[in-house]
CSV table of C-alpha atoms in Angstrom, one decimal:
chain,number,residue,atom,x,y,z
C,1007,MET,CA,108.5,132.2,93.5
C,1008,ALA,CA,111.2,130.9,91.3
C,1009,ASN,CA,111.0,129.1,88.1
C,1010,ASP,CA,111.4,125.5,88.2
C,1011,LYS,CA,114.5,125.6,86.2
C,1012,ASP,CA,116.2,128.1,88.1
C,1013,PRO,CA,118.8,126.8,90.7
C,1014,VAL,CA,117.9,128.6,94.2
C,1015,ASN,CA,120.0,129.6,97.1
C,1016,LEU,CA,118.4,129.4,100.4
C,1017,LYS,CA,120.1,130.3,103.7
C,1018,VAL,CA,118.3,128.8,106.7
C,1019,GLY,CA,119.2,129.1,110.1
C,1020,VAL,CA,118.8,127.1,113.4
C,1021,LEU,CA,118.1,128.8,116.8
C,1022,ALA,CA,121.2,127.3,118.8
C,1023,ILE,CA,121.2,128.4,122.1
C,1024,GLN,CA,119.9,125.0,123.6
C,1025,GLY,CA,118.1,121.8,122.4
C,1026,GLY,CA,118.6,119.7,119.4
C,1027,PHE,CA,119.9,122.3,116.8
C,1028,PHE,CA,122.6,119.8,115.5
C,1029,GLU,CA,120.3,117.3,114.8
C,1030,HIS,CA,118.1,119.6,112.8
C,1031,LYS,CA,121.2,120.9,110.8
C,1032,ALA,CA,121.7,117.1,110.2
C,1033,ALA,CA,117.8,116.1,109.1
C,1034,LEU,CA,117.9,119.2,106.7
C,1035,LEU,CA,120.6,118.0,104.6
C,1036,LYS,CA,119.6,114.4,104.5
C,1037,ALA,CA,116.4,115.6,103.4
C,1038,LEU,CA,118.3,117.7,100.7
C,1039,LYS,CA,120.0,114.5,99.3
C,1040,ASN,CA,117.3,112.1,99.6
C,1041,HIS,CA,114.3,114.0,98.3
C,1042,LYS,CA,113.2,115.7,95.0
C,1043,PHE,CA,112.8,119.8,94.9
C,1044,LYS,CA,111.2,121.4,91.8
C,1045,ASN,CA,114.5,123.1,91.7
C,1046,ASP,CA,118.1,122.4,92.1
C,1047,ILE,CA,118.8,123.9,95.7
C,1048,GLU,CA,121.8,125.3,97.3
C,1049,VAL,CA,121.1,125.8,101.0
C,1050,GLN,CA,123.5,127.2,103.9
C,1051,ILE,CA,123.0,126.4,107.2
C,1052,VAL,CA,123.2,129.1,110.1
C,1053,GLU,CA,123.5,128.8,113.7
C,1054,VAL,CA,121.6,131.5,115.3
C,1055,ARG,CA,122.8,132.9,118.7
C,1056,GLU,CA,122.6,136.6,117.9
C,1057,GLU,CA,121.0,139.1,116.0
C,1058,GLU,CA,123.4,139.5,113.4
C,1059,ASP,CA,123.0,135.7,112.5
C,1060,LEU,CA,119.2,136.5,111.3
C,1061,GLN,CA,120.4,138.8,108.4
C,1062,GLU,CA,119.4,137.3,104.8
C,1063,LEU,CA,117.7,134.1,106.5
C,1064,ASP,CA,114.7,132.6,104.5
C,1065,GLY,CA,113.9,130.1,107.0
C,1066,LEU,CA,114.3,129.5,111.0
C,1067,ILE,CA,114.2,126.4,113.1
C,1068,LEU,CA,113.3,126.7,116.9
C,1069,PRO,CA,114.1,123.4,118.0
C,1070,GLY,CA,113.3,121.3,121.3
C,1071,GLY,CA,114.8,121.6,124.3
C,1072,GLU,CA,113.9,123.2,127.7
C,1073,SER,CA,111.1,125.8,126.9
C,1074,THR,CA,112.0,127.6,130.4
C,1075,THR,CA,115.7,127.7,130.0
C,1076,MET,CA,115.4,129.2,126.4
C,1077,SER,CA,112.9,131.9,127.4
C,1078,ILE,CA,115.2,133.0,130.0
C,1079,PHE,CA,118.2,133.5,127.4
C,1080,LEU,CA,116.0,135.0,125.0
C,1081,GLU,CA,114.5,137.6,127.3
C,1082,SER,CA,117.9,138.5,128.9
C,1083,SER,CA,119.8,138.9,125.5
C,1084,GLY,CA,116.9,140.6,124.3
C,1085,LEU,CA,117.0,138.2,121.5
C,1086,ASP,CA,113.0,137.8,121.8
C,1087,SER,CA,112.3,141.2,120.9
C,1088,VAL,CA,114.8,140.9,118.0
C,1089,LEU,CA,113.0,137.6,116.4
C,1090,LYS,CA,109.3,139.1,117.1
C,1091,ASP,CA,110.4,141.8,115.1
C,1092,TRP,CA,111.8,139.6,112.3
C,1093,MET,CA,109.1,137.3,112.2
C,1094,ASN,CA,106.9,140.6,111.8
C,1095,ASP,CA,108.6,141.8,109.0
C,1096,LYS,CA,106.6,141.3,106.0
C,1097,THR,CA,109.3,142.9,103.4
C,1098,LYS,CA,110.7,139.4,103.0
C,1099,PRO,CA,108.6,136.2,103.8
C,1100,ARG,CA,110.2,134.0,106.0
C,1101,VAL,CA,109.5,130.5,107.1
C,1102,VAL,CA,109.9,129.8,110.7
C,1103,TRP,CA,109.2,126.5,112.6
C,1104,GLY,CA,109.1,125.5,116.1
C,1105,THR,CA,109.7,121.7,117.0
C,1106,CYS,CA,108.6,121.2,121.0
C,1107,ALA,CA,109.8,123.7,123.0
C,1108,GLY,CA,109.9,125.9,119.8
C,1109,LEU,CA,106.2,125.3,119.7
C,1110,ILE,CA,105.8,126.4,123.2
C,1111,LEU,CA,107.9,129.6,122.0
C,1112,MET,CA,105.4,130.4,119.1
C,1113,SER,CA,102.1,130.0,120.8
C,1114,ASN,CA,100.2,133.1,121.8
C,1115,GLN,CA,98.7,131.6,124.7
C,1116,ILE,CA,100.5,129.0,126.9
C,1117,ALA,CA,98.8,127.0,130.0
C,1118,GLY,CA,100.2,125.8,132.9
C,1119,GLN,CA,102.9,128.2,132.8
C,1120,LYS,CA,105.5,128.3,136.0
C,1121,GLU,CA,105.0,131.3,138.4
C,1122,GLY,CA,105.6,134.4,136.8
C,1123,GLY,CA,105.3,133.1,133.1
C,1124,GLN,CA,107.5,133.3,130.8
C,1125,ALA,CA,108.9,134.8,127.5
C,1126,LYS,CA,107.7,133.9,124.3
C,1127,ILE,CA,108.0,134.7,120.8
C,1128,GLY,CA,104.4,134.3,119.8
C,1129,GLY,CA,102.9,134.2,116.2
C,1130,LEU,CA,100.6,131.5,116.5
C,1131,ASP,CA,97.0,131.9,117.3
C,1132,ILE,CA,96.5,128.6,119.8
C,1133,THR,CA,96.9,127.9,123.1
C,1134,THR,CA,99.4,125.2,123.9
C,1135,SER,CA,100.1,122.9,127.3
C,1136,ARG,CA,103.4,122.4,128.2
C,1137,ASN,CA,104.3,118.9,129.3
C,1138,PHE,CA,100.8,117.7,128.0
C,1139,PHE,CA,101.9,114.1,128.0
C,1140,GLY,CA,103.8,114.0,131.2
C,1141,ARG,CA,107.4,114.0,132.3
C,1142,GLN,CA,110.6,112.4,130.2
C,1143,LEU,CA,109.5,109.0,131.5
C,1144,ASN,CA,105.9,109.2,129.5
C,1145,SER,CA,108.1,109.9,126.6
C,1146,PHE,CA,106.9,107.7,123.4
C,1147,GLU,CA,106.7,107.3,119.5
C,1148,ALA,CA,103.5,107.2,117.7
C,1149,VAL,CA,102.4,107.1,114.0
C,1150,LEU,CA,101.0,110.6,113.0
C,1151,ASP,CA,97.4,111.4,111.4
C,1152,ILE,CA,98.0,114.0,108.7
C,1153,LYS,CA,95.4,116.6,108.4
C,1154,ASP,CA,96.7,119.1,106.2
C,1155,LYS,CA,96.2,118.2,102.1
C,1156,SER,CA,99.3,119.9,101.5
C,1157,VAL,CA,101.3,118.2,103.9
C,1158,GLN,CA,100.0,115.1,102.7
C,1159,GLU,CA,100.9,115.8,99.0
C,1160,SER,CA,104.7,116.8,100.4
C,1161,ILE,CA,104.8,114.1,103.0
C,1162,LEU,CA,102.6,111.0,102.1
C,1163,ASN,CA,103.6,110.8,98.3
C,1164,SER,CA,107.1,111.1,98.7
C,1165,THR,CA,109.4,108.7,97.3
C,1166,VAL,CA,110.6,107.7,100.5
C,1167,TYR,CA,107.6,107.4,102.6
C,1168,LYS,CA,106.2,104.9,100.0
C,1169,SER,CA,109.3,102.8,100.2
C,1170,THR,CA,109.1,102.2,104.0
C,1171,CYS,CA,105.3,102.1,104.3
C,1172,LYS,CA,105.7,102.5,107.9
C,1173,GLY,CA,103.7,105.6,108.2
C,1174,ILE,CA,105.1,109.1,109.8
C,1175,HIS,CA,106.2,108.7,113.4
C,1176,GLY,CA,106.5,111.4,116.0
C,1177,VAL,CA,108.9,111.3,119.0
C,1178,PHE,CA,107.0,112.9,122.1
C,1179,ILE,CA,109.8,113.7,125.1
C,1180,ARG,CA,108.3,115.6,127.7
C,1181,ALA,CA,105.9,117.3,124.8
C,1182,PRO,CA,103.5,120.2,124.5
C,1183,ALA,CA,100.1,119.5,122.9
C,1184,VAL,CA,97.6,122.6,121.3
C,1185,LEU,CA,95.0,122.6,123.4
C,1186,SER,CA,92.7,124.9,121.1
C,1187,ILE,CA,92.8,126.7,118.0
C,1188,ASP,CA,91.9,130.4,118.5
C,1189,SER,CA,91.8,131.5,115.1
C,1190,LYS,CA,90.4,130.5,111.9
C,1191,GLU,CA,93.8,131.3,110.2
C,1192,VAL,CA,95.6,128.3,112.0
C,1193,GLN,CA,95.6,124.8,110.0
C,1194,ILE,CA,96.1,121.8,111.6
C,1195,LEU,CA,98.7,119.7,110.3
C,1196,ALA,CA,98.5,116.5,112.3
C,1197,THR,CA,96.7,114.8,115.1
C,1198,VAL,CA,97.9,111.9,117.3
C,1199,LYS,CA,95.4,109.4,119.3
C,1200,ILE,CA,96.5,108.5,122.8
C,1201,PRO,CA,94.9,106.1,125.2
C,1202,SER,CA,94.4,108.6,127.8
C,1203,CYS,CA,92.2,111.1,125.9
C,1204,GLU,CA,88.9,110.5,123.8
C,1205,ARG,CA,89.8,113.0,121.2
C,1206,PRO,CA,92.8,113.0,119.0
C,1207,VAL,CA,95.4,115.4,120.2
C,1208,ILE,CA,96.7,118.1,118.2
C,1209,VAL,CA,100.5,118.4,117.6
C,1210,ALA,CA,101.2,120.3,114.5
C,1211,VAL,CA,99.5,123.5,112.9
C,1212,ALA,CA,100.6,126.4,110.6
C,1213,GLN,CA,99.3,129.9,110.2
C,1214,ASP,CA,100.4,131.8,106.8
C,1215,ASN,CA,104.3,131.3,107.0
C,1216,LEU,CA,104.8,129.5,110.7
C,1217,MET,CA,104.9,125.8,111.5
C,1218,ALA,CA,105.0,124.1,114.3
C,1219,THR,CA,105.3,120.5,115.9
C,1220,ALA,CA,104.8,119.1,119.2
C,1221,PHE,CA,107.3,116.0,118.4
C,1222,HIS,CA,111.0,115.9,117.5
C,1223,PRO,CA,111.0,115.1,113.7
C,1224,GLU,CA,115.0,115.4,113.9
C,1225,LEU,CA,114.9,112.6,116.2
C,1226,THR,CA,113.5,109.9,113.8
C,1227,ASP,CA,114.9,108.3,110.5
C,1228,ASP,CA,112.1,110.2,108.3
C,1229,VAL,CA,113.0,113.6,107.2
C,1230,GLU,CA,109.7,114.3,105.6
C,1231,TRP,CA,108.8,117.2,107.8
C,1232,HIS,CA,112.1,119.0,107.1
C,1233,ALA,CA,111.9,118.3,103.3
C,1234,TYR,CA,108.2,120.1,103.9
C,1235,PHE,CA,109.9,122.7,105.5
C,1236,ILE,CA,112.2,123.5,102.2
C,1237,ARG,CA,109.4,123.3,100.1
C,1238,LYS,CA,107.2,125.7,102.7
C,1239,ILE,CA,110.2,128.0,101.9
C,1240,LEU,CA,110.5,127.6,97.9
C,1241,ASN,CA,106.8,128.5,97.9
C,1242,ALA,CA,106.8,131.4,100.2
């Protein structure tokens, strides 16, 4: 961990084979501009499409998109096994964040898979339901119930959040949801309440240096989750 006064150079990748990778890049830059961190930070953002792009990364975002299309590309190119090995390499701490389709790819168990299953990267001890909230027409936006103390400190106490007082919203587009937490190592970061479910639905989780959200933070004006991701890298 760097001294609070030391400048830090970070290299962050965004998987850029399909989905909202450009929006994530813009949100990362906005978070760096709008938030105060304990260190001065210089960030290089890399579009990841092949194994060489993973070199020296401190963090990686797996964006939303079409999970089946993404998994087909990953499997056919061999990048799925490369990502698994890269994520499991303990010689250097790396933070990985999956959003929407990225959550599906990072789940160890997937309910409602298409016939024959789909390639996944895994890493999170959870069972996830694809398209839990319905089709594209059922997309919605809702205020999140933040459950984790570290997220509350990072997000709810931020200057940007206090200035808006509107809560942190999640945009759900053909979104998955976490059906079950399958290990005590997994922390619930956020839930959301919807009329069709008696209990709050789990929509954000973390396990060690992995995190995932069922919603699209890159599609809102809030960049609190991207700031939290950067802080998680700094603390890794």
